GROMACS .gro file of C-alpha atoms in nm:
model
  108
    1PRO     CA    1  -0.795   1.063   1.349
    2ARG     CA    2  -0.590   1.240   1.621
    3PHE     CA    3  -0.583   0.956   1.865
    4ARG     CA    4  -0.313   0.680   1.830
    5GLY     CA    5  -0.359   0.375   2.054
    6LYS     CA    6  -0.228   0.028   2.056
    7HIS     CA    7  -0.079  -0.120   1.739
    8GLU     CA    8  -0.270  -0.372   1.521
    9LEU     CA    9  -0.161  -0.587   1.223
   10ARG     CA   10  -0.423  -0.614   0.959
   11ARG     CA   11  -0.524  -0.892   0.721
   12TYR     CA   12  -0.682  -0.891   0.373
   13GLU     CA   13  -1.044  -1.004   0.335
   14ASN     CA   14  -0.921  -1.352   0.231
   15GLY     CA   15  -0.742  -1.396   0.568
   16MET     CA   16  -0.383  -1.332   0.424
   17GLU     CA   17  -0.142  -1.116   0.627
   18ARG     CA   18  -0.086  -0.773   0.483
   19CYS     CA   19   0.264  -0.766   0.618
   20ILE     CA   20   0.522  -0.857   0.354
   21GLY     CA   21   0.829  -0.839   0.580
   22CYS     CA   22   0.979  -0.543   0.416
   23MET     CA   23   1.100  -0.400   0.760
   24LEU     CA   24   1.028  -0.041   0.664
   25CYS     CA   25   0.831   0.012   0.985
   26GLU     CA   26   1.128  -0.106   1.184
   27ALA     CA   27   1.359   0.135   0.991
   28ALA     CA   28   1.117   0.416   1.039
   29CYS     CA   29   1.073   0.382   1.411
   30PRO     CA   30   1.269   0.657   1.579
   31THR     CA   31   1.292   0.463   1.919
   32GLY     CA   32   1.356   0.117   1.786
   33ALA     CA   33   1.026  -0.018   1.935
   34ILE     CA   34   0.960  -0.248   1.642
   35TYR     CA   35   1.146  -0.570   1.575
   36VAL     CA   36   1.084  -0.771   1.261
   37GLU     CA   37   1.240  -1.098   1.129
   38ALA     CA   38   1.138  -1.176   0.765
   39GLU     CA   39   1.108  -1.525   0.626
   40GLU     CA   40   1.059  -1.649   0.260
   41ASN     CA   41   0.696  -1.755   0.193
   42ASP     CA   42   0.612  -2.118   0.120
   43PRO     CA   43   0.506  -2.119  -0.251
   44LEU     CA   44   0.234  -2.380  -0.164
   45HIS     CA   45   0.096  -2.206   0.144
   46PRO     CA   46   0.186  -1.833   0.139
   47LEU     CA   47   0.101  -1.629   0.442
   48SER     CA   48   0.120  -1.298   0.264
   49PRO     CA   49   0.095  -1.190  -0.105
   50GLY     CA   50   0.467  -1.099  -0.127
   51GLU     CA   51   0.774  -1.323  -0.152
   52ARG     CA   52   0.825  -1.289   0.220
   53HIS     CA   53   0.631  -1.250   0.546
   54ALA     CA   54   0.705  -1.155   0.899
   55LYS     CA   55   0.821  -1.465   1.094
   56VAL     CA   56   0.859  -1.246   1.406
   57TYR     CA   57   0.692  -0.918   1.457
   58GLU     CA   58   0.715  -0.749   1.797
   59VAL     CA   59   0.626  -0.397   1.929
   60ASN     CA   60   0.763  -0.273   2.259
   61LEU     CA   61   0.501  -0.040   2.395
   62LEU     CA   62   0.738   0.082   2.663
   63ARG     CA   63   0.964   0.227   2.395
   64CYS     CA   64   0.697   0.341   2.154
   65ILE     CA   65   0.614   0.715   2.143
   66PHE     CA   66   0.298   0.655   1.922
   67CYS     CA   67   0.427   0.892   1.649
   68GLY     CA   68   0.268   0.688   1.366
   69ASP     CA   69   0.589   0.675   1.150
   70CYS     CA   70   0.544   0.292   1.121
   71GLU     CA   71   0.198   0.345   0.987
   72GLU     CA   72   0.320   0.594   0.735
   73ALA     CA   73   0.607   0.388   0.612
   74CYS     CA   74   0.409   0.064   0.563
   75PRO     CA   75   0.348   0.004   0.183
   76THR     CA   76   0.064  -0.240   0.238
   77GLU     CA   77  -0.101  -0.053   0.531
   78ALA     CA   78  -0.046  -0.363   0.748
   79ILE     CA   79   0.033  -0.189   1.070
   80VAL     CA   80  -0.210   0.066   1.211
   81LEU     CA   81  -0.258   0.236   1.545
   82GLY     CA   82  -0.587   0.144   1.681
   83HIS     CA   83  -0.820   0.299   1.930
   84ASP     CA   84  -0.738   0.077   2.237
   85PHE     CA   85  -0.596   0.298   2.511
   86ALA     CA   86  -0.617   0.073   2.825
   87MET     CA   87  -0.263  -0.054   2.836
   88ALA     CA   88  -0.213  -0.120   3.216
   89ASN     CA   89  -0.018  -0.437   3.302
   90TYR     CA   90   0.167  -0.581   3.599
   91ASN     CA   91   0.459  -0.731   3.409
   92ARG     CA   92   0.694  -0.540   3.179
   93ARG     CA   93   0.700  -0.848   2.937
   94ASP     CA   94   0.321  -0.786   2.880
   95PHE     CA   95   0.405  -0.460   2.708
   96ILE     CA   96   0.591  -0.631   2.427
   97LEU     CA   97   0.327  -0.732   2.179
   98THR     CA   98   0.390  -1.046   1.968
   99LYS     CA   99   0.270  -1.101   1.614
  100GLN     CA  100  -0.027  -1.312   1.737
  101GLU     CA  101  -0.136  -1.042   1.970
  102LEU     CA  102  -0.106  -0.777   1.699
  103LEU     CA  103  -0.309  -0.989   1.443
  104ASN     CA  104  -0.574  -1.065   1.693
  105PRO     CA  105  -0.611  -0.738   1.899
  106GLY     CA  106  -0.950  -0.822   2.047
  107GLU     CA  107  -0.850  -1.154   2.204
  108PRO     CA  108  -0.707  -1.171   2.561
   0.00000   0.00000   0.00000
């Protein structure tokens, strides 16, 4: 698809996060709009199938140029550019998407 909208983090069918905290998306971003902090997975209750998961995942929509490099760099297809284009906000802080907002894109 040609259109690239607001970012989304995807999960597997079993509910586990696809993001393994490799930070390749952060490295691929030409504007530095993505910030990732990785953390080791708890062996008893892993959040992702890898050894690590993203403890903090933020996307700054004010810096993003919606090029799709993060999407291409991700080995697990965790981050995708969705179809949501209505991104008007009153506060600049609302343009920085947190991990919870990215994992649950339809919720307010």
